[in-house]
Coordinates of C-alpha atoms in Angstrom, one line a residue:
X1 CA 117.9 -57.4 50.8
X2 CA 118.2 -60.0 48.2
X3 CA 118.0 -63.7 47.8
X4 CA 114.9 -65.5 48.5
X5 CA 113.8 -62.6 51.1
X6 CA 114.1 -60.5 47.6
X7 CA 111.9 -63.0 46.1
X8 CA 109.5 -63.3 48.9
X9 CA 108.9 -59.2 49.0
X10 CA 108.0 -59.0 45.0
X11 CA 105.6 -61.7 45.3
X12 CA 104.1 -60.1 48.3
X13 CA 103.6 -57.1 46.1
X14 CA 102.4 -59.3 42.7
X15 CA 100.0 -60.9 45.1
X16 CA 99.0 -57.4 46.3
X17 CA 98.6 -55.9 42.4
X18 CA 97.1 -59.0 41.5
X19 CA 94.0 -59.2 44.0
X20 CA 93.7 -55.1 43.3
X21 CA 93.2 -56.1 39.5
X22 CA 90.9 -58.9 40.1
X23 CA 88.3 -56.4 40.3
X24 CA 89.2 -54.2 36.8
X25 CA 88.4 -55.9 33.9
X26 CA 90.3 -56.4 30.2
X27 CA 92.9 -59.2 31.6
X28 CA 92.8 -62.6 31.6
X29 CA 96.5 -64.1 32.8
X30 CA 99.1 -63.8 35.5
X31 CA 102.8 -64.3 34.8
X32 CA 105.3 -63.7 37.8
X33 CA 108.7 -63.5 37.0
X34 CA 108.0 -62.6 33.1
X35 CA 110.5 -63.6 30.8
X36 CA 110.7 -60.0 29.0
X37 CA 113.6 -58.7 26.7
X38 CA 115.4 -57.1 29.1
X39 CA 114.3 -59.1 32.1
X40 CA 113.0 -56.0 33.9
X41 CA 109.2 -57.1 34.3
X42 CA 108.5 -59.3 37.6
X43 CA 104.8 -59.3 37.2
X44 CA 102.8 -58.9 34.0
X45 CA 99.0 -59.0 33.7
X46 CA 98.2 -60.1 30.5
X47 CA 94.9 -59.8 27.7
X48 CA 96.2 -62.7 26.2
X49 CA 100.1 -61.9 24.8
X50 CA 99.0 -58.0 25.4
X51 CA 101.4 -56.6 28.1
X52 CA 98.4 -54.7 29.9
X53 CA 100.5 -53.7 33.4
X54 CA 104.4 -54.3 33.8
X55 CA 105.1 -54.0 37.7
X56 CA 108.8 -54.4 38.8
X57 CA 109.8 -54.2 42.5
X58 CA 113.0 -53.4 43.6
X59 CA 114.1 -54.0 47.5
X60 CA 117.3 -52.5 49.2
X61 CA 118.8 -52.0 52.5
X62 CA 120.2 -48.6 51.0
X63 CA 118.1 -45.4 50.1
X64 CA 116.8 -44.9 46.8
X65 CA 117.6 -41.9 45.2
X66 CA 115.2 -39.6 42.3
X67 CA 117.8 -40.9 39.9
X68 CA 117.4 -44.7 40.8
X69 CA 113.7 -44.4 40.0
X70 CA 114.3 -42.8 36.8
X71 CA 116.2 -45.3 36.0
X72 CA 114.4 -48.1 36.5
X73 CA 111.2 -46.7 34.9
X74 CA 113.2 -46.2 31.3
X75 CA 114.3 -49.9 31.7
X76 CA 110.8 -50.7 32.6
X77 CA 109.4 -48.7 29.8
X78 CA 112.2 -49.7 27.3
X79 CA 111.5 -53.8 28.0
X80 CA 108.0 -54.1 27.1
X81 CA 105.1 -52.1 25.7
X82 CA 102.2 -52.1 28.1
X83 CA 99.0 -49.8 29.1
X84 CA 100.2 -49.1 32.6
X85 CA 103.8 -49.5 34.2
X86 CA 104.2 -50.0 38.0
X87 CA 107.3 -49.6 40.3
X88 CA 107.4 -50.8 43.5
X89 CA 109.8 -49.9 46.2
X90 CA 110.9 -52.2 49.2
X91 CA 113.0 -50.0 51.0
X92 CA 113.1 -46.0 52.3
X93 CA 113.3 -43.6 49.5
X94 CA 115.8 -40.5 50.7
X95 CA 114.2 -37.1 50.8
X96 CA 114.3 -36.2 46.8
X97 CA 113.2 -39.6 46.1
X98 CA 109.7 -38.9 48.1
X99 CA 109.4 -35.7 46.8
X100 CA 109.9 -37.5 43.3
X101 CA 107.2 -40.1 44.3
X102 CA 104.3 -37.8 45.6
X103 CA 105.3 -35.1 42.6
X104 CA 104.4 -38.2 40.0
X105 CA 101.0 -38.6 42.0
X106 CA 99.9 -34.8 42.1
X107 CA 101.0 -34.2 38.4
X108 CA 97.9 -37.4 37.6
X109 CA 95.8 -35.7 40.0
X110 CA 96.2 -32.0 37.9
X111 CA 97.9 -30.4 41.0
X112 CA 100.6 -27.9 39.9
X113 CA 102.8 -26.5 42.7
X114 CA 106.1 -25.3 42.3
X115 CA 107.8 -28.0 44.7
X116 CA 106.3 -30.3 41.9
X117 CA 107.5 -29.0 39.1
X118 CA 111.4 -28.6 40.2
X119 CA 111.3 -32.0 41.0
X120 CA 109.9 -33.1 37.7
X121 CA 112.0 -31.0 35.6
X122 CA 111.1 -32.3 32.5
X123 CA 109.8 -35.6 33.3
X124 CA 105.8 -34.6 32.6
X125 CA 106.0 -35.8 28.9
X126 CA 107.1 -39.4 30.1
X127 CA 103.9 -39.4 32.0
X128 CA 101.5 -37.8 29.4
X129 CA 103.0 -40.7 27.2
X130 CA 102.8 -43.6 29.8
X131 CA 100.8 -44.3 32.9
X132 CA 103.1 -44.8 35.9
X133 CA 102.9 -45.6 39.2
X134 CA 105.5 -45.5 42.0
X135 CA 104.5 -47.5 45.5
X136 CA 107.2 -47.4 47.9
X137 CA 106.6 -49.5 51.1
X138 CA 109.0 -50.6 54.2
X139 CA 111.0 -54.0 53.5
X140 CA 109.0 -55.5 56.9
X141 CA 107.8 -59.1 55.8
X142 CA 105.1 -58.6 58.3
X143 CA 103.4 -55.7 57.2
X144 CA 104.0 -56.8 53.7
X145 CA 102.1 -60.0 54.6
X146 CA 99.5 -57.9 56.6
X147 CA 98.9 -55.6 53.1
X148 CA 98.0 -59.1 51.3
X149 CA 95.8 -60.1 53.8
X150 CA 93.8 -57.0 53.8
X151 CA 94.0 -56.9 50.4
X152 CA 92.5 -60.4 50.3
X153 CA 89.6 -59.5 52.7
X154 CA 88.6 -56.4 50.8
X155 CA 88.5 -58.5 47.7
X156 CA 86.6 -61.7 49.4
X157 CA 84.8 -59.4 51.0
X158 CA 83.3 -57.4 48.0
X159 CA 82.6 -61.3 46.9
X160 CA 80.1 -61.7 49.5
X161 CA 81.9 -63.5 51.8
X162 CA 83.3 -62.9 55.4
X163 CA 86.0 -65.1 57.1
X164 CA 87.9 -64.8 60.1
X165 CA 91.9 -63.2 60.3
X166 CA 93.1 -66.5 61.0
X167 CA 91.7 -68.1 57.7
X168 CA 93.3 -64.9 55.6
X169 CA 96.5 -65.2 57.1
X170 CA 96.7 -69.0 56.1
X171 CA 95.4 -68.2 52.5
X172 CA 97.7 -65.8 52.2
X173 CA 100.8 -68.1 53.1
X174 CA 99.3 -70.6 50.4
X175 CA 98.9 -68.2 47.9
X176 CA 102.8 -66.5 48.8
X177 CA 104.0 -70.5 48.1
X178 CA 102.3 -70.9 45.1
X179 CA 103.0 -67.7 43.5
X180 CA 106.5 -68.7 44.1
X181 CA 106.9 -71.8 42.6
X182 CA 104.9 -69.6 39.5
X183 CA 107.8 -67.2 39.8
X184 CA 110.6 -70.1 39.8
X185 CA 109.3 -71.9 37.3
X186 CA 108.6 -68.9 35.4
X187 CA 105.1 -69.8 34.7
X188 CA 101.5 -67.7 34.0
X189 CA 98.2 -68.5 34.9
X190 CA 95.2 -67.6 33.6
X191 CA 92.7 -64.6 35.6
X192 CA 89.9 -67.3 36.0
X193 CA 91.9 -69.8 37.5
X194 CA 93.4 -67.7 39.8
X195 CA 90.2 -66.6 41.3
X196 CA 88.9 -69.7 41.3
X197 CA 92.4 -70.6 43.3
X198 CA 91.9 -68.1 45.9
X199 CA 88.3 -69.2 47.1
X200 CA 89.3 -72.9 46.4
X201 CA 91.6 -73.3 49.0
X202 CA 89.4 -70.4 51.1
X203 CA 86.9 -73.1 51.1
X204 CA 89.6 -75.8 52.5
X205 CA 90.5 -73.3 55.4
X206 CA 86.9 -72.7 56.3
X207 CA 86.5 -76.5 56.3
X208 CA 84.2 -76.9 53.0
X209 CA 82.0 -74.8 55.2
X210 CA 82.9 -71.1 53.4
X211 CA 80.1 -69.0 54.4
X212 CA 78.6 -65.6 52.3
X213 CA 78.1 -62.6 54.3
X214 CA 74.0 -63.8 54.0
X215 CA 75.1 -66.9 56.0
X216 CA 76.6 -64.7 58.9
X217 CA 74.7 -63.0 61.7
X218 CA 75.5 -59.6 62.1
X219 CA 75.1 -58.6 65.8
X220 CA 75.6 -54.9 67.6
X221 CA 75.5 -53.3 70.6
X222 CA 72.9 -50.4 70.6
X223 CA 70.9 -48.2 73.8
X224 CA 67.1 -47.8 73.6
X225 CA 64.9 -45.3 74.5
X226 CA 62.0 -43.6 73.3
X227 CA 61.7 -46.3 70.6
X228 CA 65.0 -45.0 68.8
X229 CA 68.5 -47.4 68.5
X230 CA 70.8 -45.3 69.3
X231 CA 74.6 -45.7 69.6
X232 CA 75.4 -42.2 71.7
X233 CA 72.6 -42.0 75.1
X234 CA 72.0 -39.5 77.9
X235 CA 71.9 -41.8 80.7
X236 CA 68.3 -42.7 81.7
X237 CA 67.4 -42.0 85.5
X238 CA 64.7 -43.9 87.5
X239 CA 62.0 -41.6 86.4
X240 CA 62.9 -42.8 82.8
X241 CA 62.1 -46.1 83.4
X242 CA 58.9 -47.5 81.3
X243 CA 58.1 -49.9 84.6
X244 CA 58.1 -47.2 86.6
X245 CA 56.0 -45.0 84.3
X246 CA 53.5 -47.3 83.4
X247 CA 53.3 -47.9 87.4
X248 CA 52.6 -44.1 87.9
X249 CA 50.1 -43.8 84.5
X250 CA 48.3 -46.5 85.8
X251 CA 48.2 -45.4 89.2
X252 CA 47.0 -42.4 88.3
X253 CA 44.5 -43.3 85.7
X254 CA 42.8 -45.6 88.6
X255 CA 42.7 -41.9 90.6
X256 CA 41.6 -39.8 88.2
X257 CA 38.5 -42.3 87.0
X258 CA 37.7 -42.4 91.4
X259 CA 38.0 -38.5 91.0
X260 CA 35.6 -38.3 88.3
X261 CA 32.6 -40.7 89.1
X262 CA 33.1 -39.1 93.1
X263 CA 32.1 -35.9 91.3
X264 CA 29.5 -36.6 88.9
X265 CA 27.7 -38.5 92.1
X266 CA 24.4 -36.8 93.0
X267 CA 24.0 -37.3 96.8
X268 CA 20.6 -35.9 97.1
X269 CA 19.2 -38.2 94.3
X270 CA 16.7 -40.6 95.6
X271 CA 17.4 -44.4 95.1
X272 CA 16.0 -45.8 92.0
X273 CA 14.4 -49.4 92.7
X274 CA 16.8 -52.3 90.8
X275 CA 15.3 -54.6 89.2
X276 CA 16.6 -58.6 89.4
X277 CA 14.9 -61.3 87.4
X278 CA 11.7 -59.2 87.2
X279 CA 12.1 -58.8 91.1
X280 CA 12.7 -54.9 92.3
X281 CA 15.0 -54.4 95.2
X282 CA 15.7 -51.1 96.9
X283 CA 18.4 -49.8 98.7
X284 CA 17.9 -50.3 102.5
X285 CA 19.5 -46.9 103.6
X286 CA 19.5 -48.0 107.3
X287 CA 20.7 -51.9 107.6
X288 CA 19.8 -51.9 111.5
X289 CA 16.7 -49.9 111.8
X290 CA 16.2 -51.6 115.4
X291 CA 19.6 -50.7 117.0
X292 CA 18.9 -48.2 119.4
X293 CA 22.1 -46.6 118.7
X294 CA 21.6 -43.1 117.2
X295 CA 23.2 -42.8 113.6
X296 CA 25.2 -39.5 113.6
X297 CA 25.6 -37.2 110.2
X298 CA 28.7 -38.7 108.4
X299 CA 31.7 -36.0 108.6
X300 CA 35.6 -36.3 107.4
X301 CA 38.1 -35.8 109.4
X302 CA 39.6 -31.8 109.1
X303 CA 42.8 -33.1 108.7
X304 CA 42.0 -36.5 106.4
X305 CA 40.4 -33.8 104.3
X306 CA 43.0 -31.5 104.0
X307 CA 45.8 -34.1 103.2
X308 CA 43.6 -35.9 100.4
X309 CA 43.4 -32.0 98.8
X310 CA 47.1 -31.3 99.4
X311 CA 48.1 -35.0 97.7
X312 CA 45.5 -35.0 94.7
X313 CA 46.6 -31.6 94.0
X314 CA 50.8 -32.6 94.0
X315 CA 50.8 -36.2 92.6
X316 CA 47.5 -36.1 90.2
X317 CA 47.5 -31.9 89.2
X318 CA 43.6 -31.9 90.6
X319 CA 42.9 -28.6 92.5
X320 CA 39.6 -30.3 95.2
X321 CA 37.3 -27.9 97.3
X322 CA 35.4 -28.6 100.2
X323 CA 31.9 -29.4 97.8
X324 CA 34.4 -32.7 97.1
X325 CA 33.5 -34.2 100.2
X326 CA 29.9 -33.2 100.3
X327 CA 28.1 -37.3 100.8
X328 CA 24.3 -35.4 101.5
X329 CA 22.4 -37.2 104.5
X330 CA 24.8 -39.9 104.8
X331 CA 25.3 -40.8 108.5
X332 CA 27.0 -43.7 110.5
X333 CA 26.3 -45.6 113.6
X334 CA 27.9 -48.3 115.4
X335 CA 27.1 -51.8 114.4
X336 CA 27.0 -54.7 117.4
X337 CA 30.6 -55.3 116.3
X338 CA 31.8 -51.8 117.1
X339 CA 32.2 -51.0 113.1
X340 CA 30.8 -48.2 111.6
X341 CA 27.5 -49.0 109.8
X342 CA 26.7 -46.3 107.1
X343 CA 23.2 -45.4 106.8
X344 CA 22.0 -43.5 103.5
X345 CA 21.1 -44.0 100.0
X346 CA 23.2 -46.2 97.9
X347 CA 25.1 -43.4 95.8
X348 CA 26.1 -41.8 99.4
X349 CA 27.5 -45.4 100.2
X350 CA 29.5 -45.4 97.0
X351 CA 30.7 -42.1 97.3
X352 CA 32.2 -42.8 101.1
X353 CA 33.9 -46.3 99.5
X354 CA 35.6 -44.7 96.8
X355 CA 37.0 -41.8 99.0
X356 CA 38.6 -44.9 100.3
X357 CA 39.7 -46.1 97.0
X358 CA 41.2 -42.8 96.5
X359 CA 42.7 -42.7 99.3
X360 CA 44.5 -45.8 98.8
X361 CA 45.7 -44.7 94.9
X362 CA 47.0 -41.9 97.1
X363 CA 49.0 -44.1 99.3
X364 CA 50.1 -46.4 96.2
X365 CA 51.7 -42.5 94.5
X366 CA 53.1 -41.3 98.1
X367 CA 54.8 -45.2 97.8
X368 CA 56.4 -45.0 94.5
X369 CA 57.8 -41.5 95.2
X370 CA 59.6 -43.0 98.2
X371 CA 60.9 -45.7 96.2
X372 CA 62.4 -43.7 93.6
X373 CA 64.1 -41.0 96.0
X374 CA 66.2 -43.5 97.0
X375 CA 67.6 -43.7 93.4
X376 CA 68.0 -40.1 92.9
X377 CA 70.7 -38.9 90.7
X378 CA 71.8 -42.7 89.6
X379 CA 72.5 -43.2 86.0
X380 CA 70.8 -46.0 83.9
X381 CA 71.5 -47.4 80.7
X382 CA 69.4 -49.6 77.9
X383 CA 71.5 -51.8 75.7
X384 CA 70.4 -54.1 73.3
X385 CA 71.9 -56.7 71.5
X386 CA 70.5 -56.5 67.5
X387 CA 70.7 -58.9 64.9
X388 CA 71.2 -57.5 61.7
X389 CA 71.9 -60.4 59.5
X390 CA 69.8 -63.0 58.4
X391 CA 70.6 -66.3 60.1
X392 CA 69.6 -67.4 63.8
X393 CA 72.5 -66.6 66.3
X394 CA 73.0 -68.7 69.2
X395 CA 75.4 -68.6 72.2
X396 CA 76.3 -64.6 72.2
X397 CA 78.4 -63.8 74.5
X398 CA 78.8 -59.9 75.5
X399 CA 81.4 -57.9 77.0
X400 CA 81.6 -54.3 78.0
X401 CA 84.9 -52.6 79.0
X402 CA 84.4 -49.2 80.9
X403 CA 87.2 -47.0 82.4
X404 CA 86.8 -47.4 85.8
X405 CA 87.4 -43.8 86.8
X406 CA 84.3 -43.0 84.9
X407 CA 82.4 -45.1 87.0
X408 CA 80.8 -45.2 90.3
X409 CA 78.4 -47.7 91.8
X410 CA 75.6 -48.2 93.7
X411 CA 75.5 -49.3 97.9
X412 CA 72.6 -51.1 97.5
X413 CA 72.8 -52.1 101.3
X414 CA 72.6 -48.0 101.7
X415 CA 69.7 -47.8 99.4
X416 CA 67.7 -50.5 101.6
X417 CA 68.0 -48.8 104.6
X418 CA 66.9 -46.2 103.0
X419 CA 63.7 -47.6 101.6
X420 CA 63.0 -49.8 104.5
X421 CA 63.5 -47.5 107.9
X422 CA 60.2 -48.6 109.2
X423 CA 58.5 -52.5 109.4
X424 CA 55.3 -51.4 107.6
X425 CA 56.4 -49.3 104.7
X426 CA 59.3 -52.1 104.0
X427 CA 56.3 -55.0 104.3
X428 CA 54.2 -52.9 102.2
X429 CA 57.1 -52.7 99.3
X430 CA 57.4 -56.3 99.0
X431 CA 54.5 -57.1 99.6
X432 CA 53.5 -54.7 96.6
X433 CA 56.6 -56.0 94.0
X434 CA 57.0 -52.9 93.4
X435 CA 61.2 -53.5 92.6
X436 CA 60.2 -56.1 90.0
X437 CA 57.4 -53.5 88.4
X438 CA 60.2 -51.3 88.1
X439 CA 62.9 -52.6 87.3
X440 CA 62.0 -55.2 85.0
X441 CA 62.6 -54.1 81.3
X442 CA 59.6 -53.7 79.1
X443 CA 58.8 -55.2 76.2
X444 CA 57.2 -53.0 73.1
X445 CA 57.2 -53.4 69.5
X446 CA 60.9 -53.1 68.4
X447 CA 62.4 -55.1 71.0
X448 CA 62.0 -58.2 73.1
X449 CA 62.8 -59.2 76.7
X450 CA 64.5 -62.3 77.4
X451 CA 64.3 -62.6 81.2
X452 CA 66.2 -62.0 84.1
X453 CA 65.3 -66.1 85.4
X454 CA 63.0 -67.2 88.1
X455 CA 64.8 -67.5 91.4
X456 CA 63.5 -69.3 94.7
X457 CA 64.1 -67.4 97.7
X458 CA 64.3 -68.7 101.2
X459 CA 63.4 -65.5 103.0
X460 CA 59.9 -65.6 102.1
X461 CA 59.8 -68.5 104.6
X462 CA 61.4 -66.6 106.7
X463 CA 59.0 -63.5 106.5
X464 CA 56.2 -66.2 106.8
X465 CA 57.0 -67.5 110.1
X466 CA 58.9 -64.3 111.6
X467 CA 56.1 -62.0 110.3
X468 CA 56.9 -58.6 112.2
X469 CA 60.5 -58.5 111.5
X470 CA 62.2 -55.3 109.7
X471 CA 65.6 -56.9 109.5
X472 CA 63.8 -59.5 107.5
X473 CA 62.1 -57.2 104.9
X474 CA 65.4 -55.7 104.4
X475 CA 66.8 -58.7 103.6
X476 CA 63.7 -59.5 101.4
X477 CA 64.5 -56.0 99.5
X478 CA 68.1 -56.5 99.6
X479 CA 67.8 -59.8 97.5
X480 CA 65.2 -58.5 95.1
X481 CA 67.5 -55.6 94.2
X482 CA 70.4 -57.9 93.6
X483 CA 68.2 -60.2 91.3
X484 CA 67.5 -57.1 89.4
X485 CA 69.8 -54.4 89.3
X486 CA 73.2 -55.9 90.2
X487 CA 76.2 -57.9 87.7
X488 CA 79.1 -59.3 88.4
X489 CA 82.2 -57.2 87.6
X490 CA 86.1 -57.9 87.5
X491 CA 88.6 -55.4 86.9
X492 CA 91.5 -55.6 84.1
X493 CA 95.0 -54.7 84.3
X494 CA 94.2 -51.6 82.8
X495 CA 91.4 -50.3 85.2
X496 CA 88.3 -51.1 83.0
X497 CA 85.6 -52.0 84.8
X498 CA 84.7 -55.6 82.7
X499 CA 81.0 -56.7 82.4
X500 CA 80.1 -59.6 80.8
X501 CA 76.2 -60.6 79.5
X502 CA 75.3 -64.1 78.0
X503 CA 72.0 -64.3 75.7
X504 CA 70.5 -67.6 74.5
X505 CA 69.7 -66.9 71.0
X506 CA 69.1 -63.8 68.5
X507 CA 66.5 -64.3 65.3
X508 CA 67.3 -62.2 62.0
X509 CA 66.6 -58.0 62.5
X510 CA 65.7 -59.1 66.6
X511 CA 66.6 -57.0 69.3
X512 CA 66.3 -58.0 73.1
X513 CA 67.4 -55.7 76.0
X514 CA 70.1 -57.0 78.3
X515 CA 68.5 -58.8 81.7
X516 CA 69.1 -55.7 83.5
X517 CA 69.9 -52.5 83.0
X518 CA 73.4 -51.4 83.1
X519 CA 72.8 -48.9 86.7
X520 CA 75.8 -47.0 88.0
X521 CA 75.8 -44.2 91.4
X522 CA 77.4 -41.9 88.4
X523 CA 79.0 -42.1 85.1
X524 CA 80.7 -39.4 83.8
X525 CA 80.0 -37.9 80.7
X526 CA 81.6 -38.9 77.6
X527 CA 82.4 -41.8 78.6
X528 CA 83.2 -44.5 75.9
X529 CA 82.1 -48.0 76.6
X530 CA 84.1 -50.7 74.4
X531 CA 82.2 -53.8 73.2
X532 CA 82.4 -57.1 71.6
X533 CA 80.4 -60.5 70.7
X534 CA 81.1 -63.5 70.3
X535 CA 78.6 -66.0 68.9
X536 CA 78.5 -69.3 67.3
X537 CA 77.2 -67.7 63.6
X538 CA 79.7 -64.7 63.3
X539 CA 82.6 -64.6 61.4
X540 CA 84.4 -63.9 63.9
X541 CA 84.5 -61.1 67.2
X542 CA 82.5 -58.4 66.5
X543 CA 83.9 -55.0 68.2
X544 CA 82.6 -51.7 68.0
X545 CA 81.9 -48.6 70.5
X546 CA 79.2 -47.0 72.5
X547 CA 78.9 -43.4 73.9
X548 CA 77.6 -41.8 76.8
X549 CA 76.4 -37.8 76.9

């Protein structure tokens, strides 16, 4: 190719050399289309009238032979004295040409192969006398213009700054026009001035808002767990959860301290008189000591007793015996309202009410484990959104691409009837919140929790006035689970499972778990999840790639 397409590809490659030097040092001036001797030098970098690189490119539609190189490196060498020489190729190099090329690289780098020395033949004292280079590229004014603009955000970027593909692309076009109107008029210009060029009209494409990388949040997409950021997870199941384990460790704190002070009760110890205000009160061990009901000794059921052993031992690892449930003289008799009256001193009393309290921490355990088996084997996952830079981020917009044959999803409407096959254990699991407890992300010191929203539901209403209805606690359950496990999801042409998460805001080096918790049926492992965010402070969208075990 020749002409102004000829022009238009050495100037692609000047602009190229150019932004590569701007980071060496000892030049100061730019001249496309040099006026040399021989006229063989397109693009000189100059220490003032010192020749310190002569680049020439050459562009064809045929091949270029070994001996067309050789060539064109004596004319280059015999035009101008300089510290380096480039050649650079728009076109395809035939076989011997390449083998030329890569030969002229290893013999810099100290390799020695034989290939490499038949191709030289000679040629190593040219290149212990002068530093060449040969660059051969297609003629493809696209990737030519794409080499420029990478070139230019490698070299902006090691400036500090950070703009978006659409800005480079334009600044690249401005700086192709101007460097050839420098080429036709023949023209330098000095080193400063073309730096200063470069972020000059950078700044007019940014709007006279050109931003450092300091001035751009940096956000990612990490998992969680055990107080680590991490980008490659084992999913989580239920049992993982932090609600659910603080649930359990408090639960079974409560049991343990019932456990304790139920032991360390003396039931033959006499009451000690309290005293109130300088007033002494003692325990009256029979409250009706004129009913002529007989008070009978106190005894627990066989059976009672033998499920509270079982259960302490399983959910709390406590091995009971039958000295557990020894409450002394304590006896009962009815009251006038047909309750139980206990009559005995008050540390019997408080050992027969915490055998209750027990009994209900017992209850509460036996209730979590039959909310979690219905969430056996599901897969969970804790992403984050971080903010690495150093500027408030507002509007950030996430969304996760997942190959949907990886994937699998809950039924929730299976998982209620599950949960909620009888009226008083589904009452009791509302009534307790214990779907909120659980699922609700925790907060700790690394990251935050923004909030999954309030949301007014109509069914309590409904479970007000229709008190004794199972189909309503299911639909009780079946709401609470949406509001706190379930997203929407569309599907892409490809078969990616798309899920999209919007976040308010993001303060430098915060990170806030999603709303909910990414919660699948089954995801297969290895699975790679693609990501990306948008927000109003980045330069532009941020991509990058999560992993699953």
């Amino acid at each position: 190719m020749g002409g102004q397409a000829g022009i238009r590809g050495y100037v692609y490659q000047g602009i190229v050399a150019i932004i590569k030097a701007l980071g060496k040092n000892g030049w100061n001036k730019i001249s496309v289309e040099y006026n040399s001797p021989l006229d063989k030098v397109d693009i000189a970098l100059l220490d003032d009238d010192v020749i310190i690189e002569a680049i020439q490119v050459k562009s064809s539609i045929n091949l270029f032979s070994r001996e067309n190189i050789i060539k064109w490196i004596e004319d280059l060498l015999a035009d101008v004295p300089a510290s380096q020489y480039e050649l650079i190729l728009l076109g395809t190099p035939d076989e011997n040409a390449n083998i030329f090329i890569n030969s002229v690289g290893q013999y810099y780098k100290g390799e020695n192969t034989q290939k490499m020395k038949n191709s030289l033949n000679g040629y190593e004292a040219i290149l212990d006398t002068n530093k060449i280079m040969i660059r051969s590229l297609p003629f493809d004014q696209d990737i030519l213009l794409a080499q420029v603009r990478d070139m230019l955000n490698e070299y902006i970027d090691k400036k500090g700054f950070a703009v978006k593909q659409s800005v480079l692309a334009r600044l690249a076009e401005m700086i192709l026009g101007a460097d050839l109107l420098l080429a036709t008029a023949g023209q330098s210009i000095s080193r400063e001035h073309y730096d200063k060029r470069i972020f000059d009209w950078l700044n007019l494409s940014c709007g006279q808002q050109l931003k450092n990388d300091n001035q751009f949040s940096s956000i990612e997409a990490v998992f969680y767990s055990k107080g680590k950021f991490l980008n490659k997870i084992k999913p989580l199941g239920i049992i993982d959860l932090q609600g659910y384990i603080q649930l359990k460790q408090n639960n079974d704190r409560k049991a343990k301290t019932v456990i304790d002070e139920m032991i360390q009760i003396d039931v033959n110890a006499q009451d000690q008189p309290i005293i109130i205000n300088g007033e002494e009160y003692i325990n009256v061990k029979d409250p009706m000591p004129q009913s002529k009901t007989e008070a009978q000794e106190y005894v627990v059921d066989s059976k009672l007793k033998e499920n509270i052993i079982t259960y302490v031992n399983v959910l709390f690892g406590i091995c009971l015996d039958e000295s557990f449930f020894d409450f002394g003289s304590l006896k009962k008799k009815k009251g006038l309202n047909g309750i139980d009256v206990l009559v005995g001193t008050d540390k019997q009393k408080r050992k027969e009410r915490l055998m209750w309290d027990l009994i209900k921490r017992i209850s509460e355990a036996l209730e979590y484990e039959n909310y979690i088996s219905a969430f056996q084997d599901i897969k969970i996952l804790p992403v984050v959104l971080r903010n690495n830079g150093r500027i408030n981020d507002k509007k950030i917009m996430l969304t996760l691409k997942i190959p949907a044959k990886s994937v699998s999803f809950l039924d929730l409407n299976m998982v209620v009837n599950t949960l909620c096959s009888q009226f008083e254990m589904a009452k009791e699991l509302n009534d307790d919140n214990i779907t909120e407890l659980i699922w609700t992300p925790t907060e700790d010191e690394n990251i935050g929790w923004e909030g999954n929203g309030g949301f007014y539901s109509m069914i309590d209403a409904k479970r007000y006035f229709n008190s004794q209805s199972l189909a309503i606690e299911k639909e009780k359950m079946l709401e609470e689970l949406k509001h706190q496990i379930e997203y929407e999801k569309i599907y892409d042409a490809n078969d990616n499972v798309i899920i999209k998460w919007e976040m308010d805001g993001l303060r430098p080096e915060e990170a806030l778990m999603l709303s909910k918790y990414l919660v699948f049926k089954d995801i297969k492992e290895n699975t790679v999840i693609d990501y990306s965010i948008m927000s109003q402070e980045a330069s532009g969208k941020i991509e990058g790639k999560l992993f699953v075990d």
